CSV table of C-alpha atoms in Angstrom, one decimal:
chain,number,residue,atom,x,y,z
A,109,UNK,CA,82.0,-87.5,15.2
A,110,UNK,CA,82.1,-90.3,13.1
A,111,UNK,CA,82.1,-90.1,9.1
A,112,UNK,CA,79.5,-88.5,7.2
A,113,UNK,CA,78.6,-89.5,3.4
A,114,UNK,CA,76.9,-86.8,1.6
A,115,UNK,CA,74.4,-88.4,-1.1
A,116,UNK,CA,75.0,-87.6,-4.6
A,117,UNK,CA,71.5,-85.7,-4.6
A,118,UNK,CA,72.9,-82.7,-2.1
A,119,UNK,CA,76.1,-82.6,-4.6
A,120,UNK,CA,73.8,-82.3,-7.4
A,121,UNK,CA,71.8,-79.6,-5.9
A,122,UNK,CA,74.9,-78.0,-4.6
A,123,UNK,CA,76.3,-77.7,-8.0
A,124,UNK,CA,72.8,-76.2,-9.6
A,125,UNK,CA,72.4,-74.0,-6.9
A,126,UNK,CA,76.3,-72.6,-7.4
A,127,UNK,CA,75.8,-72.7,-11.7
A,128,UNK,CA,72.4,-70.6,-11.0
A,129,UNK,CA,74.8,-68.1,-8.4
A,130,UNK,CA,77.2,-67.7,-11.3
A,131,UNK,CA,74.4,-66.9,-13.7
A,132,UNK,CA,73.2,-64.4,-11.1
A,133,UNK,CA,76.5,-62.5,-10.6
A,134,UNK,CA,76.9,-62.6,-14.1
A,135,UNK,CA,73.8,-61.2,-15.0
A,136,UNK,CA,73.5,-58.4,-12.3
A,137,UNK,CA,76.8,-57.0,-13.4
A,138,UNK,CA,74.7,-55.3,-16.5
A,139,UNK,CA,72.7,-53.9,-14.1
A,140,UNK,CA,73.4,-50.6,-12.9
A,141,UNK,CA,73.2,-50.7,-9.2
A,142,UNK,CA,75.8,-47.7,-8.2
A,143,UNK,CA,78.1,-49.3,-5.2
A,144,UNK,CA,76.0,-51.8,-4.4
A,145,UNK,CA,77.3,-53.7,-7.7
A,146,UNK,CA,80.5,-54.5,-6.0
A,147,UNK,CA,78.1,-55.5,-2.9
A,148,UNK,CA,76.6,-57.9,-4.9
A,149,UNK,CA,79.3,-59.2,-6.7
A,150,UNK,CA,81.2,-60.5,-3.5
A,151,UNK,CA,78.1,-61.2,-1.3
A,152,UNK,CA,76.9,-63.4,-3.8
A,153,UNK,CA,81.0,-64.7,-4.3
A,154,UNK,CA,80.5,-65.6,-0.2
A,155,UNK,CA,77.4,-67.5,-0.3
A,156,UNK,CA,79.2,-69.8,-3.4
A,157,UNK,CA,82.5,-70.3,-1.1
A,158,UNK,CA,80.4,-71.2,1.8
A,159,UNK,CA,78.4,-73.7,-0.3
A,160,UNK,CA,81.6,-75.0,-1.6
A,161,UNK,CA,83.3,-75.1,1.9
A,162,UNK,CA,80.7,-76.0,3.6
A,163,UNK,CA,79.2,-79.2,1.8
A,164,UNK,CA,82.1,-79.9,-0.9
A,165,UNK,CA,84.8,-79.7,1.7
A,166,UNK,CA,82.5,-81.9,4.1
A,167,UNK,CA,83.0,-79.0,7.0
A,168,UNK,CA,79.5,-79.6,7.6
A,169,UNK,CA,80.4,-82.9,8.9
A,170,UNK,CA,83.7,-82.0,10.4
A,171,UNK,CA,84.9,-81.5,13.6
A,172,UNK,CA,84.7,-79.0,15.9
A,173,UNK,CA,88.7,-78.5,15.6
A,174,UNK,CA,88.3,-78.2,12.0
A,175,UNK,CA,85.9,-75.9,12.0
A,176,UNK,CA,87.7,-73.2,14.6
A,177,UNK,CA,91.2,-73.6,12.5
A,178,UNK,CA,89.1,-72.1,9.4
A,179,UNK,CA,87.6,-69.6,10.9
A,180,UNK,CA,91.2,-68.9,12.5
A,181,UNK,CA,92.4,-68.6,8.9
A,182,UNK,CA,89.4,-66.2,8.1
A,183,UNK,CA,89.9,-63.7,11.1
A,184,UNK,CA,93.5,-63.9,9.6
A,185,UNK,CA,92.5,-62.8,6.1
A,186,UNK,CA,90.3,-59.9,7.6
A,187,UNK,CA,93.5,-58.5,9.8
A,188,UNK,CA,95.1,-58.3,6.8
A,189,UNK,CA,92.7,-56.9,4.5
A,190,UNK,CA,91.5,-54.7,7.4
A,191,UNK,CA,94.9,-53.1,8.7
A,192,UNK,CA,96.1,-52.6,5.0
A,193,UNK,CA,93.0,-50.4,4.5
A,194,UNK,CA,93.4,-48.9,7.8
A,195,UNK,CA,96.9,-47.6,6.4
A,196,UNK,CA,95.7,-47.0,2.2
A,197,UNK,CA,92.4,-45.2,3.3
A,198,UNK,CA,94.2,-42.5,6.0
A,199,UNK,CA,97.0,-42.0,3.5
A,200,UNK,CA,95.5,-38.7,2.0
A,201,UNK,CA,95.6,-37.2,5.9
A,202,UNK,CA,99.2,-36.4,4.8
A,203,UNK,CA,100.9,-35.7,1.3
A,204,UNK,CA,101.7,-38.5,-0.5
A,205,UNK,CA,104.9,-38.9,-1.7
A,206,UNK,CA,106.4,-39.7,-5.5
A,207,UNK,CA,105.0,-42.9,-7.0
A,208,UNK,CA,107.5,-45.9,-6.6
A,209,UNK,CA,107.6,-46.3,-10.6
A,210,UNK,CA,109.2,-42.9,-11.0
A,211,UNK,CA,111.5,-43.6,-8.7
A,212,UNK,CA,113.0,-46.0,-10.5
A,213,UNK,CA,113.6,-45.2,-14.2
A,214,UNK,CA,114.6,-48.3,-16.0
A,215,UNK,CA,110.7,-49.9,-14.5
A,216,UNK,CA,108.6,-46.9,-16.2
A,217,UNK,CA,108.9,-49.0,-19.5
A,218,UNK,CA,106.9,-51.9,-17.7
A,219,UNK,CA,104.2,-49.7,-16.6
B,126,UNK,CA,98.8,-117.7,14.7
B,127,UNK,CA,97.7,-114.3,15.1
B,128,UNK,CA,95.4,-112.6,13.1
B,129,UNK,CA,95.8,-108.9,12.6
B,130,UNK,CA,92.4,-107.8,12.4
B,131,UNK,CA,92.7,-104.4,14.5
B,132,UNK,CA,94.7,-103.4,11.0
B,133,UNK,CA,92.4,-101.7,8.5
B,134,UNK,CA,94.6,-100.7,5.2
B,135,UNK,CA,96.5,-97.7,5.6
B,136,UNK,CA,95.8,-97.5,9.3
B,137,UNK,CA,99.2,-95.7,10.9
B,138,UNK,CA,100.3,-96.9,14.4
B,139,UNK,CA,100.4,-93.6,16.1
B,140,UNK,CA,96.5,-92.6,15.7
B,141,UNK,CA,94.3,-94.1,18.4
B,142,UNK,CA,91.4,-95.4,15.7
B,143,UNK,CA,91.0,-94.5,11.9
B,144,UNK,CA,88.4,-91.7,12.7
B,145,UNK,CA,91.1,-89.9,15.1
B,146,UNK,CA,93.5,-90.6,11.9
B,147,UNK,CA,91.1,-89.0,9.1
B,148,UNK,CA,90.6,-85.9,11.4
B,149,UNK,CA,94.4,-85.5,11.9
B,150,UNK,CA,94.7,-85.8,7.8
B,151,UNK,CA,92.4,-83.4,6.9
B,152,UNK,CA,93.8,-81.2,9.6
B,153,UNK,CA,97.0,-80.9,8.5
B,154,UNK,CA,95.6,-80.3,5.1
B,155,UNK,CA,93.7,-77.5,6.1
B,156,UNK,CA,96.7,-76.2,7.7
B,157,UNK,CA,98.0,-76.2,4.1
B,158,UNK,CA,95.4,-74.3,2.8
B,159,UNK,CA,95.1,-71.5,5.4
B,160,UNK,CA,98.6,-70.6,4.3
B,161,UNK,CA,97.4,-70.7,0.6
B,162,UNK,CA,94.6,-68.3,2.0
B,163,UNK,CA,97.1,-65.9,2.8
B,164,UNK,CA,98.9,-66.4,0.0
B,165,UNK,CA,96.3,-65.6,-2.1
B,166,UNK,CA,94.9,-62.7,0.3
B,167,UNK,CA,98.3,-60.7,0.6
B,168,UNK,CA,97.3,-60.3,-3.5
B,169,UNK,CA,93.6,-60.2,-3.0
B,170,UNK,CA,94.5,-56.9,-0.4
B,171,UNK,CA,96.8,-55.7,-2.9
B,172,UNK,CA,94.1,-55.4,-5.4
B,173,UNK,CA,91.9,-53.5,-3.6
B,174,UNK,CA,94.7,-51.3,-2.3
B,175,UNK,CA,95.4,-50.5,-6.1
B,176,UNK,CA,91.6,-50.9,-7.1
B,177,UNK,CA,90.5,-48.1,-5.2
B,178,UNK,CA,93.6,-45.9,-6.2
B,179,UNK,CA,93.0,-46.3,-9.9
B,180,UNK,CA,89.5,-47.1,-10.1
B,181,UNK,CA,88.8,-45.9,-13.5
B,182,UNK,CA,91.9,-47.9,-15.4
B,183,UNK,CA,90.5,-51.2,-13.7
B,184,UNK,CA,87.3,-50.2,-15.0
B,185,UNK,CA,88.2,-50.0,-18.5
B,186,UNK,CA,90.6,-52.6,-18.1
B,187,UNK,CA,88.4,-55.0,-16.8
B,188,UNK,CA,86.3,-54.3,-19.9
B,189,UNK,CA,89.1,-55.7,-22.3
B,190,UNK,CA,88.6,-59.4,-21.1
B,191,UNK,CA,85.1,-61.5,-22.4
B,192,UNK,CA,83.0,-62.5,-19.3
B,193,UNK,CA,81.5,-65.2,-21.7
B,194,UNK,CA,84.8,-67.1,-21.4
B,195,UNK,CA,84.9,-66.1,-17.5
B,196,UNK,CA,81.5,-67.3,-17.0
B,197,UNK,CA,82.0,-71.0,-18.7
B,198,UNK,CA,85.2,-71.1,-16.9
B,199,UNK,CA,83.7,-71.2,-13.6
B,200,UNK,CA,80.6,-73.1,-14.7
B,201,UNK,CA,84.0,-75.9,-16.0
B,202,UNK,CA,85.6,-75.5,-12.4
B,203,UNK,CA,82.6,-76.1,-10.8
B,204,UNK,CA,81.6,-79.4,-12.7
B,205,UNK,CA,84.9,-80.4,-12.0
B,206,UNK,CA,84.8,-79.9,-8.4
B,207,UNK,CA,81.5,-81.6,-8.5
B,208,UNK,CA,83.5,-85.0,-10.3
B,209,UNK,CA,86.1,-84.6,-7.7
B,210,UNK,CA,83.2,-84.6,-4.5
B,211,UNK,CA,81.9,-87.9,-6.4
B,212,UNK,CA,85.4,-89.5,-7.1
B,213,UNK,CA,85.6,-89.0,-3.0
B,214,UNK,CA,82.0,-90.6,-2.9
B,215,UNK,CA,82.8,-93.4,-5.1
B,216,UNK,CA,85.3,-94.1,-2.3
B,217,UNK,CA,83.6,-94.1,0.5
B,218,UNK,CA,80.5,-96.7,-0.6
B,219,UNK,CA,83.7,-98.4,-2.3
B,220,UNK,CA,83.2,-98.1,-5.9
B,221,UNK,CA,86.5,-98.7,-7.9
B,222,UNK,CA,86.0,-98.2,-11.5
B,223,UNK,CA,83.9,-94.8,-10.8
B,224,UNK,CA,86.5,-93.4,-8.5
B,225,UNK,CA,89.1,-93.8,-11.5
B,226,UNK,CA,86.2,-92.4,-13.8
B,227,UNK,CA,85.1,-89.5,-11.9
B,228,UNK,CA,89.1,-88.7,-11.3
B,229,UNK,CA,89.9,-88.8,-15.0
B,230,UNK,CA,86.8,-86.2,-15.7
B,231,UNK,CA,88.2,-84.0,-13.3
B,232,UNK,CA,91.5,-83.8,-14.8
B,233,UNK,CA,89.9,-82.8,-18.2
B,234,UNK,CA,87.7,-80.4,-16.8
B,235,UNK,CA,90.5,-78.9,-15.2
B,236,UNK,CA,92.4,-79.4,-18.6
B,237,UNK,CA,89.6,-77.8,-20.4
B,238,UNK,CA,89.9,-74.1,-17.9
B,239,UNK,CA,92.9,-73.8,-18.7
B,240,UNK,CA,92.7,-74.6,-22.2
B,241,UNK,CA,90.1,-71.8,-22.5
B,242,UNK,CA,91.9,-69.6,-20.5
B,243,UNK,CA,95.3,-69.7,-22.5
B,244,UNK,CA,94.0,-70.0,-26.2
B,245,UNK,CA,91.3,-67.8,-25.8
B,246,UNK,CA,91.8,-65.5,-23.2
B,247,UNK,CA,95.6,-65.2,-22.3
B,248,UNK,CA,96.4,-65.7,-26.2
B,249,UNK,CA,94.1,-62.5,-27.5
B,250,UNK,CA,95.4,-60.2,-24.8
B,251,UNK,CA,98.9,-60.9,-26.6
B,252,UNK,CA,97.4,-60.1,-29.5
B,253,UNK,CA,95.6,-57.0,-28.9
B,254,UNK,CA,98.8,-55.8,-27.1
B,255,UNK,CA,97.0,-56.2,-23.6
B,256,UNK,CA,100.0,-58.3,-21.8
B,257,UNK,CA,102.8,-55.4,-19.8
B,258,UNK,CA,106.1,-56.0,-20.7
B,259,UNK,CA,105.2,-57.4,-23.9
B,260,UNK,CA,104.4,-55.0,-26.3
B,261,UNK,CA,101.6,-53.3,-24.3
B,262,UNK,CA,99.9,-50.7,-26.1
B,263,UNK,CA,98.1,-48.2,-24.1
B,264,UNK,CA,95.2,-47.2,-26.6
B,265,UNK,CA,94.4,-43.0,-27.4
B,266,UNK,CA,90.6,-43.7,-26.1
B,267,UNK,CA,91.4,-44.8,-22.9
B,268,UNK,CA,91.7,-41.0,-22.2
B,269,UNK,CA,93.9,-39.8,-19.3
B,270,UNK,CA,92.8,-42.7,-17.1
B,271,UNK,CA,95.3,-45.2,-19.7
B,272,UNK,CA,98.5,-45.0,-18.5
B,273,UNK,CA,97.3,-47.1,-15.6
B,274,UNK,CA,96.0,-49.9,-17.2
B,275,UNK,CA,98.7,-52.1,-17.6
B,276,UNK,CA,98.3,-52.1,-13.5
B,277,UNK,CA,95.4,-53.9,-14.0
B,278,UNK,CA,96.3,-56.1,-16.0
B,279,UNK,CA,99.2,-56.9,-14.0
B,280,UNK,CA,97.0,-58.1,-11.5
B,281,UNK,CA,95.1,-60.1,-13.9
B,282,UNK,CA,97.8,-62.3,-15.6
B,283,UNK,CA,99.8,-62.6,-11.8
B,284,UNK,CA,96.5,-63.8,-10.2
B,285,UNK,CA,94.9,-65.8,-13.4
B,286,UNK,CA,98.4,-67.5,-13.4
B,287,UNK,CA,99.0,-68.1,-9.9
B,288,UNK,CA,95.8,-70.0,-10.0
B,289,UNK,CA,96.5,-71.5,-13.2
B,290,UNK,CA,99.3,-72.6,-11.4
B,291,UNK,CA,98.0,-74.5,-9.1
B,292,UNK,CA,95.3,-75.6,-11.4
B,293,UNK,CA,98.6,-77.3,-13.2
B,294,UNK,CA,99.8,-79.0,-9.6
B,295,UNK,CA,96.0,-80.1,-9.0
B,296,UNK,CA,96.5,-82.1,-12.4
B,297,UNK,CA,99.7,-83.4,-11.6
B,298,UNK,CA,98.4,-84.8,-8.1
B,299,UNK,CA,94.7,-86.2,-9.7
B,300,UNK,CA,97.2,-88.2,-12.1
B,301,UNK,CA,98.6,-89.9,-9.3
B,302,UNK,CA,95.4,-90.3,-7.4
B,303,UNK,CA,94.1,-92.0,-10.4
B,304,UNK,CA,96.9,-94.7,-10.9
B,305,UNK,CA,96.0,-95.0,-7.4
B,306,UNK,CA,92.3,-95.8,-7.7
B,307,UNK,CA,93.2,-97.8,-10.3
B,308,UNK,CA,95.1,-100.0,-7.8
B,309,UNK,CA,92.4,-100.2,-5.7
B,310,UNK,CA,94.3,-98.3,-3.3
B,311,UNK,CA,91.3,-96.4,-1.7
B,312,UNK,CA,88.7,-98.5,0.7
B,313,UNK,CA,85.8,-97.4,2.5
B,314,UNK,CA,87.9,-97.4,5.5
B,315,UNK,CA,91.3,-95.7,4.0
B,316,UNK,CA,90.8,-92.5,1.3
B,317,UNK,CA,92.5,-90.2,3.1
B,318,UNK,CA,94.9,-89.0,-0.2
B,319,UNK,CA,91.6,-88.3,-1.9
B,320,UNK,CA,90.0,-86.4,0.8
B,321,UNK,CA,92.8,-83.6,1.2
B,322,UNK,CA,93.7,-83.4,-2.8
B,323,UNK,CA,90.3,-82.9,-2.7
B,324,UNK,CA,90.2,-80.0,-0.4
B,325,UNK,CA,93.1,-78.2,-2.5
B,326,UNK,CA,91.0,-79.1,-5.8
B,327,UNK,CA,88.0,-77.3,-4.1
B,328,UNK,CA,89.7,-74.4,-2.5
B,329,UNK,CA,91.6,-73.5,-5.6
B,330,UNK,CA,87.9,-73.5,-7.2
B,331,UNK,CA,87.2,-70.9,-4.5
B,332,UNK,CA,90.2,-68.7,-5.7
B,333,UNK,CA,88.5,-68.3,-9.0
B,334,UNK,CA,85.0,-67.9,-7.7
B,335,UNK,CA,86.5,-64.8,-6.3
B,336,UNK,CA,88.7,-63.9,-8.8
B,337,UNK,CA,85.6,-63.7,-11.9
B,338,UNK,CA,83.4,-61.4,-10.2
B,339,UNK,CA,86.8,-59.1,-8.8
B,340,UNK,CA,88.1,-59.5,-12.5
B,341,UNK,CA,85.5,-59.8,-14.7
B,342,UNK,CA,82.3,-58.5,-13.3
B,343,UNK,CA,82.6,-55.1,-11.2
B,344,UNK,CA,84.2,-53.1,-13.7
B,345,UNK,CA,80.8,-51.0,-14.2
B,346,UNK,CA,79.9,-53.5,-17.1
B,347,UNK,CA,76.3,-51.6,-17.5
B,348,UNK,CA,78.3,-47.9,-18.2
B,349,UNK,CA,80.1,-49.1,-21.7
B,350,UNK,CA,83.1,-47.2,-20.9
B,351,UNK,CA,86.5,-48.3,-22.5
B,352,UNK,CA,84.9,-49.6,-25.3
């Protein structure tokens, strides 16, 4: 694949269209939308990264090499995210034991 | 007498043609940035983790910072990652003075976040006794929910400064870049330092389009609670 040049005109509209997501994001947060605030908040975070990666980063235009390492790095993320909320959200199954900032006195004053 | 013509500028000896050479350079600096990614995810996880633990001290500590100064942050990092795309542009159709132009607006956009971030932001939580460690003062109203809250904000100042960290490094890097334009250093052919310090410029952007909402936005702004 040989090199691409984006025109000035797509990085223009690229940056409106990301200024007018960050208006939206801001402005639905004063809108009382139960759970589906948080929903919002990060769908609307994802469509601005993909913008960002996709046209600012030129991964668009990049190979396909490129484009299989990122999404490596993004299955990565989700593991992590994933199995750390496969542990948090079972913990209750089982009493849960004393809070690591009592166990260690001379901390509490930080907390 | 030879002539060297098979040599564009910056062309290294072990790539097979320039295009073979750009993919290798932005693939190593992607590389780069999927450890960043996990950097930055091992305290992304973390925060949910905690999040849904404490939910109602991240709610009314989230409501101690001003999304006004959130908000123009990331419309600043934003134009700046816009100045930093055209710097790369000015490159590529060869355009000297603009790329040096374009470089130096990036660096005061980039000056200009963390300005706001630091006198305005950072500054007042010290004074309204919002920073742990220093003073924090864990207010009557915040009700049983309070003693919590300096884990919030915790998260805030370690992720705000991690990415005000590398905000800092960005700088440092876009100086050099611009002594380099200034050289006329960067051809159509050859831009490849541009290119992946543009990359970091617009992934640390990312970082903070994630942090505002997470920070800033989904602590139940519409309720009025903590205030």
């Amino acid at each position: 694949m040989s090199e691409h040049i984006v025109s000035v005109k797509l990085y223009l509209g690229i940056f409106v269209a990301l200024l007018c997501l960050t208006a939206l994001t801001t402005g639905v947060a004063y809108i009382d939308l139960g759970a589906f605030n948080t929903v919002a908040a990060l769908a609307i975070a994802v469509v601005k990264m993909l913008l960002v990666i996709l046209f600012f980063m030129h991964v668009k235009y990049s190979g396909r090499l490129i484009q299989v390492f990122i999404l490596a790095g993004a299955l990565f993320l989700a593991i992590l995210i994933t199995l750390t909320l496969a542990d948090e959200l079972t913990r209750h199954w089982s009493p849960t034991p004393t809070g690591w900032n009592t166990l260690v006195p001379w901390l509490s004053r930080f907390f | 007498m030879t002539v060297h013509n098979a040599h564009p500028p910056g062309f290294a000896h072990q790539f097979e043609d320039m295009e073979q050479q750009r993919e290798a350079d932005s693939l190593g600096m992607w590389v780069f940035l999927l450890t960043e990614i996990m950097f930055f995810g091992g305290l992304f996880a973390t925060y949910i983790v905690y999040r849904a633990l404490y939910l109602p001290a991240f709610e009314i500590g989230s409501h101690q910072l001003e999304v006004r100064f959130g908000a123009l942050n990331t419309a600043v990092l934003i134009l700046s990652s816009l100045t930093m795309a055209l710097a790369i542009h000015s490159a590529q159709v060869g355009k000297r003075k603009a790329q040096v132009v374009f470089l130096i607006t990036t660096m005061i956009l980039g000056a200009a976040f963390l300005a706001i971030k630091f006198t305005f932001e950072w500054h007042n939580d010290y004074v309204e006794h919002l920073v742990p460690g220093f003073g924090f003062v864990i207010r009557p109203e915040w009700g049983a929910a309070g003693q919590h809250v300096p884990m919030f904000f915790c998260f805030y100042f370690f992720m705000t400064g991690l990415h005000a960290l590398h905000m800092i490094i960005g700088i440092g890097v876009l100086t050099v870049l611009t002594v380099m334009a200034h050289r006329g250093r960067f051809t159509p052919e050859y831009y490849a330092p541009l290119e992946v310090s543009g990359l970091y410029w617009h992934f640390v952007d990312i970082v903070w389009i994630f942090l505002f909402p997470l920070l800033y936005l989904i602590g139940g702004r519409y309720t009025g609670a903590g205030h």
